[in-house]
Short mmCIF file of C-alpha atoms in Angstrom, two decimals:
data_model
loop_
_atom_site.label_atom_id
_atom_site.label_comp_id
_atom_site.label_asym_id
_atom_site.label_seq_id
_atom_site.Cartn_x
_atom_site.Cartn_y
_atom_site.Cartn_z
CA MET B 1 19.19 8.60 -17.01
CA THR B 2 16.66 7.41 -14.44
CA LEU B 3 13.88 5.09 -15.53
CA SER B 4 11.23 7.63 -14.57
CA ALA B 5 12.72 10.10 -17.05
CA SER B 6 11.38 7.92 -19.86
CA LEU B 7 7.79 7.90 -18.60
CA ASP B 8 5.36 9.60 -20.94
CA LYS B 9 2.66 12.09 -20.02
CA ASP B 10 -0.08 9.47 -19.78
CA LEU B 11 1.85 7.41 -17.22
CA LEU B 12 2.77 10.47 -15.19
CA LEU B 13 -0.85 11.57 -15.08
CA GLU B 14 -1.86 8.04 -14.10
CA MET B 15 0.53 8.29 -11.15
CA GLN B 16 -1.28 11.43 -10.03
CA ARG B 17 -4.66 9.79 -10.57
CA ARG B 18 -3.74 6.82 -8.40
CA MET B 19 -2.33 9.02 -5.64
CA LEU B 20 -5.52 11.09 -5.72
CA ARG B 21 -7.64 7.94 -5.63
CA ILE B 22 -5.86 6.80 -2.49
CA ARG B 23 -6.12 10.24 -0.87
CA LEU B 24 -9.79 10.85 -1.59
CA PHE B 25 -10.82 7.23 -0.98
CA ASP B 26 -9.13 7.22 2.43
CA GLU B 27 -10.51 10.64 3.35
CA ARG B 28 -14.01 9.37 2.60
CA ALA B 29 -13.40 6.10 4.45
CA SER B 30 -12.26 8.10 7.48
CA LYS B 31 -15.53 10.03 7.52
CA MET B 32 -17.60 6.91 6.97
CA VAL B 33 -16.08 4.93 9.83
CA LYS B 34 -16.62 7.83 12.23
CA ARG B 35 -20.26 8.03 11.19
CA GLY B 36 -20.80 4.31 11.66
CA PHE B 37 -21.08 3.31 8.01
CA ILE B 38 -17.93 1.16 8.21
CA PRO B 39 -17.65 -1.31 11.11
CA GLY B 40 -14.54 -1.32 13.26
CA THR B 41 -11.70 0.96 12.26
CA VAL B 42 -9.67 1.84 9.18
CA HIS B 43 -5.97 2.60 8.68
CA THR B 44 -5.37 5.26 6.05
CA SER B 45 -2.38 5.89 3.78
CA ILE B 46 -2.90 9.64 3.70
CA GLY B 47 0.56 11.18 3.32
CA GLN B 48 2.11 7.93 2.06
CA GLU B 49 0.60 7.91 -1.43
CA ALA B 50 3.88 8.48 -3.29
CA GLN B 51 5.59 5.40 -1.94
CA VAL B 52 2.54 3.24 -2.63
CA VAL B 53 2.01 4.38 -6.21
CA GLY B 54 5.70 4.66 -7.09
CA ALA B 55 6.30 1.09 -5.95
CA CYS B 56 3.17 -0.45 -7.46
CA MET B 57 3.61 1.23 -10.85
CA ALA B 58 7.15 -0.13 -11.06
CA LEU B 59 5.59 -3.58 -11.30
CA ALA B 60 4.18 -5.11 -14.47
CA LYS B 61 0.95 -6.90 -15.27
CA GLY B 62 1.17 -10.40 -13.83
CA ASP B 63 3.40 -9.42 -10.91
CA HIS B 64 2.20 -9.93 -7.35
CA MET B 65 1.94 -7.72 -4.27
CA THR B 66 1.10 -8.26 -0.61
CA GLY B 67 0.12 -5.52 1.80
CA ASN B 68 -0.17 -4.92 5.51
CA HIS B 69 -2.77 -3.47 7.88
CA ARG B 70 -2.60 -0.08 6.11
CA SER B 71 -3.61 -1.37 2.72
CA HIS B 72 -6.53 0.33 1.02
CA GLY B 73 -3.92 2.18 -1.02
CA HIS B 74 -1.96 -0.85 -2.19
CA PRO B 75 -4.61 -2.39 -4.46
CA ILE B 76 -5.51 1.12 -5.66
CA GLY B 77 -1.83 1.58 -6.51
CA MET B 78 -2.03 -1.67 -8.49
CA GLY B 79 -5.02 -0.36 -10.45
CA SER B 80 -8.05 -1.77 -8.60
CA PRO B 81 -11.38 -0.03 -9.31
CA LEU B 82 -12.74 1.81 -6.28
CA GLY B 83 -16.31 0.49 -6.18
CA PRO B 84 -15.61 -3.09 -5.05
CA LEU B 85 -12.99 -1.82 -2.56
CA MET B 86 -15.43 0.53 -0.87
CA ALA B 87 -18.12 -2.17 -0.95
CA GLU B 88 -15.70 -4.45 0.90
CA LEU B 89 -15.09 -1.85 3.60
CA VAL B 90 -18.82 -1.62 4.31
CA GLY B 91 -19.29 -5.41 4.13
CA LYS B 92 -21.34 -5.70 0.95
CA ALA B 93 -21.67 -8.74 -1.33
CA THR B 94 -20.11 -6.82 -4.24
CA GLY B 95 -16.87 -6.26 -2.33
CA VAL B 96 -13.58 -7.67 -3.58
CA CYS B 97 -13.85 -10.39 -0.91
CA LYS B 98 -17.66 -10.59 -1.00
CA GLY B 99 -17.88 -8.46 2.13
CA LYS B 100 -16.05 -11.01 4.28
CA GLY B 101 -12.65 -9.32 4.53
CA GLY B 102 -13.37 -5.72 5.37
CA SER B 103 -10.73 -3.04 5.73
CA LEU B 104 -7.99 -5.27 7.12
CA HIS B 105 -8.25 -8.21 4.72
CA LEU B 106 -8.52 -6.86 1.19
CA ALA B 107 -7.35 -8.88 -1.78
CA ASP B 108 -7.86 -8.32 -5.50
CA TYR B 109 -6.31 -11.11 -7.53
CA ALA B 110 -7.32 -9.38 -10.77
CA VAL B 111 -4.52 -6.85 -10.27
CA GLY B 112 -2.07 -9.15 -8.49
CA SER B 113 -2.98 -8.10 -4.94
CA LEU B 114 -2.68 -11.29 -2.89
CA GLY B 115 -4.02 -9.75 0.29
CA GLU B 116 -3.19 -7.98 3.50
CA SER B 117 -3.46 -8.73 7.20
CA GLY B 118 -3.73 -7.00 10.53
CA ILE B 119 -1.10 -9.38 11.93
CA THR B 120 2.21 -7.54 11.72
CA GLY B 121 4.50 -9.01 9.09
CA SER B 122 2.23 -11.94 8.24
CA SER B 123 1.89 -11.09 4.54
CA ILE B 124 5.64 -11.10 3.95
CA PRO B 125 6.08 -14.89 3.54
CA ILE B 126 3.12 -14.97 1.15
CA ALA B 127 5.10 -12.77 -1.24
CA VAL B 128 8.07 -15.10 -0.85
CA GLY B 129 5.78 -17.98 -1.77
CA ALA B 130 4.66 -16.08 -4.87
CA GLY B 131 8.31 -15.52 -5.78
CA LEU B 132 9.07 -19.22 -5.31
CA SER B 133 6.10 -20.12 -7.48
CA ALA B 134 7.35 -17.84 -10.25
CA GLN B 135 10.81 -19.38 -10.06
CA VAL B 136 9.57 -22.99 -10.08
CA MET B 137 7.24 -22.30 -13.00
CA ASP B 138 10.01 -20.42 -14.83
CA GLU B 139 7.91 -17.28 -15.15
CA LYS B 140 9.36 -13.78 -15.15
CA ARG B 141 6.98 -12.55 -12.48
CA VAL B 142 8.18 -10.75 -9.37
CA ALA B 143 6.53 -10.23 -5.99
CA LEU B 144 6.62 -7.11 -3.84
CA THR B 145 5.71 -7.05 -0.16
CA PHE B 146 4.96 -3.94 1.87
CA PHE B 147 5.66 -3.78 5.61
CA GLY B 148 6.08 -0.98 8.13
CA ASP B 149 8.96 0.01 10.38
CA GLY B 150 7.22 -1.84 13.21
CA ALA B 151 7.26 -5.10 11.23
CA ALA B 152 10.96 -4.54 10.49
CA ASN B 153 11.70 -6.09 13.88
CA GLN B 154 9.60 -9.21 13.32
CA GLY B 155 11.43 -12.52 12.94
CA VAL B 156 9.23 -13.57 10.04
CA LEU B 157 10.82 -10.82 7.94
CA TYR B 158 14.31 -12.21 8.44
CA GLU B 159 13.24 -15.79 7.85
CA SER B 160 11.67 -14.61 4.60
CA MET B 161 14.67 -12.53 3.55
CA ASN B 162 17.00 -15.44 4.27
CA MET B 163 14.95 -17.89 2.18
CA ALA B 164 14.56 -15.40 -0.68
CA SER B 165 18.29 -14.70 -0.71
CA ALA B 166 19.39 -18.34 -0.43
CA TRP B 167 17.18 -19.34 -3.35
CA LYS B 168 17.55 -16.07 -5.31
CA LEU B 169 13.81 -15.53 -5.39
CA PRO B 170 12.33 -12.56 -7.32
CA VAL B 171 11.04 -10.68 -4.27
CA ILE B 172 11.23 -7.00 -3.29
CA PHE B 173 10.91 -6.29 0.43
CA LEU B 174 9.64 -2.71 0.83
CA CYS B 175 9.68 -1.07 4.25
CA GLU B 176 7.26 1.84 4.55
CA ASN B 177 9.14 3.72 7.25
CA ASN B 178 6.61 6.28 8.43
CA HIS B 179 8.58 6.73 11.68
CA TYR B 180 5.93 5.30 14.00
CA ALA B 181 4.60 1.86 14.86
CA LEU B 182 1.21 3.01 16.14
CA SER B 183 2.58 5.61 18.63
CA THR B 184 6.07 4.16 19.14
CA PRO B 185 8.85 6.21 17.49
CA ALA B 186 10.94 3.89 15.32
CA HIS B 187 14.26 5.23 16.62
CA THR B 188 13.39 4.15 20.18
CA VAL B 189 12.97 0.47 19.29
CA THR B 190 15.10 -0.05 16.18
CA GLY B 191 18.87 -0.24 16.24
CA GLY B 192 20.62 1.17 13.19
CA ARG B 193 19.07 1.70 9.77
CA ILE B 194 16.59 -0.85 8.52
CA VAL B 195 18.07 -0.74 5.02
CA ASP B 196 21.47 -1.86 6.30
CA ARG B 197 20.01 -5.18 7.37
CA ALA B 198 19.88 -6.20 3.71
CA PHE B 199 23.61 -6.81 3.57
CA GLY B 200 23.45 -9.51 6.24
CA PHE B 201 21.40 -11.52 3.77
CA GLY B 202 23.57 -10.81 0.74
CA MET B 203 21.05 -8.61 -1.03
CA PRO B 204 21.14 -4.95 -2.11
CA GLY B 205 19.66 -2.37 0.21
CA ILE B 206 18.23 0.84 -1.26
CA ARG B 207 17.02 3.74 0.87
CA VAL B 208 14.72 6.39 -0.59
CA GLU B 209 15.22 9.41 1.62
CA ASN B 210 12.47 11.41 -0.06
CA GLY B 211 9.60 8.97 -0.06
CA GLN B 212 7.22 11.86 -0.78
CA ASP B 213 8.51 11.94 -4.37
CA VAL B 214 6.69 9.32 -6.41
CA LEU B 215 9.39 9.29 -9.10
CA GLU B 216 12.21 8.63 -6.64
CA VAL B 217 10.30 5.68 -5.25
CA TYR B 218 9.49 4.43 -8.74
CA ASP B 219 13.16 4.51 -9.77
CA ALA B 220 14.35 2.64 -6.68
CA VAL B 221 11.73 -0.08 -6.94
CA ALA B 222 12.04 -0.37 -10.72
CA GLU B 223 15.76 -1.08 -10.27
CA ALA B 224 14.98 -3.82 -7.75
CA VAL B 225 12.27 -5.25 -10.01
CA ALA B 226 14.63 -5.39 -13.00
CA ARG B 227 17.23 -7.17 -10.90
CA ALA B 228 14.69 -9.72 -9.67
CA ARG B 229 13.37 -10.31 -13.17
CA ARG B 230 16.89 -11.04 -14.39
CA GLY B 231 17.11 -13.83 -11.83
CA GLU B 232 19.54 -12.00 -9.54
CA GLY B 233 17.45 -12.38 -6.40
CA PRO B 234 15.73 -10.13 -3.87
CA SER B 235 16.27 -6.56 -2.69
CA LEU B 236 15.30 -4.53 0.35
CA VAL B 237 13.96 -1.03 -0.26
CA GLU B 238 13.40 1.30 2.70
CA VAL B 239 11.25 4.32 1.92
CA MET B 240 11.17 7.26 4.31
CA THR B 241 7.64 8.61 4.43
CA TYR B 242 5.05 9.86 6.92
CA ARG B 243 1.41 9.23 7.72
CA PHE B 244 -0.51 12.45 8.12
CA ARG B 245 -3.37 10.94 10.13
CA GLU B 246 -3.40 8.78 13.23
CA HIS B 247 -2.55 5.09 13.30
CA SER B 248 -6.21 4.22 12.82
CA GLU B 249 -9.47 6.07 12.37
CA GLY B 250 -12.43 5.36 14.59
CA LEU B 251 -10.50 4.44 17.73
CA ARG B 252 -9.79 6.59 20.78
CA ILE B 253 -6.02 6.62 21.09
CA ASN B 254 -3.40 8.97 22.45
CA THR B 255 -2.60 11.65 19.85
CA ASP B 256 0.09 13.72 21.59
CA TYR B 257 3.08 11.51 20.81
CA ARG B 258 4.20 13.50 17.75
CA ASP B 259 6.12 16.75 17.86
CA ALA B 260 4.12 19.59 16.32
CA ASN B 261 7.10 20.95 14.36
CA GLU B 262 7.90 17.51 12.97
CA ARG B 263 4.33 17.05 11.81
CA GLU B 264 4.22 20.51 10.26
CA PHE B 265 7.43 19.78 8.33
CA TRP B 266 6.00 16.60 6.83
CA LEU B 267 2.63 18.17 6.06
CA SER B 268 4.49 20.70 3.92
CA ARG B 269 5.76 17.76 1.84
CA ASP B 270 2.37 16.53 0.70
CA PRO B 271 3.16 14.05 -2.13
CA VAL B 272 -0.06 14.77 -4.03
CA ALA B 273 0.47 18.54 -3.99
CA LEU B 274 4.19 18.25 -4.77
CA PHE B 275 3.62 16.07 -7.83
CA ARG B 276 0.89 18.35 -9.15
CA THR B 277 3.26 21.33 -8.86
CA MET B 278 6.07 19.44 -10.57
CA LEU B 279 3.88 18.41 -13.51
CA ILE B 280 2.77 22.00 -14.03
CA GLU B 281 6.22 23.57 -13.59
CA ARG B 282 7.80 21.15 -16.09
CA GLY B 283 5.11 21.86 -18.64
CA ILE B 284 3.85 18.28 -18.63
CA ALA B 285 0.31 19.35 -17.79
CA SER B 286 -1.51 22.61 -17.31
CA ALA B 287 -3.25 23.71 -14.14
CA ALA B 288 -6.56 23.27 -15.96
CA GLU B 289 -5.65 19.67 -16.85
CA MET B 290 -4.73 18.93 -13.26
CA ASP B 291 -7.98 20.47 -12.05
CA ALA B 292 -9.83 18.17 -14.47
CA VAL B 293 -7.97 15.13 -13.16
CA GLU B 294 -8.88 16.06 -9.58
CA ALA B 295 -12.53 16.51 -10.53
CA GLU B 296 -12.47 13.17 -12.33
CA ILE B 297 -11.15 11.32 -9.28
CA ALA B 298 -13.51 13.13 -6.91
CA GLN B 299 -16.40 11.85 -9.04
CA GLU B 300 -14.94 8.32 -8.99
CA VAL B 301 -15.01 8.41 -5.20
CA GLU B 302 -18.60 9.67 -5.16
CA ASP B 303 -19.54 6.86 -7.54
CA CYS B 304 -17.78 4.21 -5.44
CA VAL B 305 -19.64 5.32 -2.33
CA ALA B 306 -22.93 5.16 -4.23
CA PHE B 307 -22.01 1.69 -5.53
CA ALA B 308 -21.23 0.47 -2.03
CA THR B 309 -24.36 2.01 -0.54
CA GLU B 310 -26.65 0.52 -3.17
CA SER B 311 -25.04 -2.93 -3.13
CA PRO B 312 -26.77 -5.81 -1.32
CA ASP B 313 -25.63 -7.31 1.96
CA PRO B 314 -24.18 -10.83 1.75
CA ASP B 315 -26.77 -13.57 2.10
CA ARG B 316 -26.56 -15.59 5.30
CA SER B 317 -26.45 -18.79 3.26
CA VAL B 318 -22.90 -18.01 2.08
CA ALA B 319 -21.48 -17.19 5.52
CA PHE B 320 -19.38 -20.36 5.59
CA ALA B 321 -18.59 -20.54 1.89
CA ASP B 322 -14.92 -20.06 0.94
CA LEU B 323 -13.75 -21.80 4.12
CA TYR B 324 -11.56 -24.54 2.66
CA SER B 325 -14.41 -25.43 0.27
CA ASP B 326 -17.88 -24.24 -0.55
CA ALA B 327 -19.21 -27.38 1.15
CA TYR B 328 -17.71 -26.47 4.52
CA LEU B 329 -20.75 -25.58 6.60
CA LEU B 330 -21.25 -25.07 10.33
CA GLU B 331 -23.17 -28.33 10.75
CA ASP B 332 -20.16 -30.26 9.44
CA VAL B 333 -18.21 -29.48 12.61
CA LEU B 334 -20.98 -29.70 15.18
#
């Protein structure tokens, strides 16, 4: 029996809630950046919600997670409330990083989210550090790090996998293979399967072919988490998924690099719609219950936008706070 088979109705509905939060939050963020309410650009996880939520919900309270450049969804998958996340995107003082991180540098320690970065692969060794900390302190925590197929060819990944394997650290390396690094097809720059690289480091490699199924992802990651928690070391999980939108929102980039038939195929495998249908067909929830859940999350997103809009801007006096120490001010280095 798979681990997901033992999940009760409340947990299954929570999976759908978190996927909907990611979907509707990112859809709203996409509109806001195009209208100038969010500075810069945003990278959405629309289409990839199942692999985010399935992986994050396989973790336990006290575990750690690091993200990548496409990381609004990761803290949401860990259970972060939406208001402070949206406030961070618009640069408000009530944001999870006090408005100083923005879209590309979210962190929410309250749910174990240690942060993300726009530098490809740079969050991976942070998760290894969290795993080392857990081992040294003899705690049963594990750390999960998300990276894309583009980062799968970064040397820092292999340095991290080697260290985690040599020291049997409780780390799960999760590759979100959405088939494209920006506009570069993965198969044109990556030799072989990413998952097979696990064996060179003496760790299990698990490939989830249907990364649009939140339960399949949950089962794969839960197995790796259990192994890590037993002290048996790291695992590599490759999840095959697809981003429905462009690499980033708010930038003018080439959009004709994807085959129309390929995109249509993946759009028909919408993880949010598929899980809703499954819950109804299996008699776990009624259509009316699912409609109520969708209305609930839609209101959460409206409330988070209102919270962000009404929140104050950061005060100039704290611009250099949190840099090494609160006493680190500009005049100290002039």
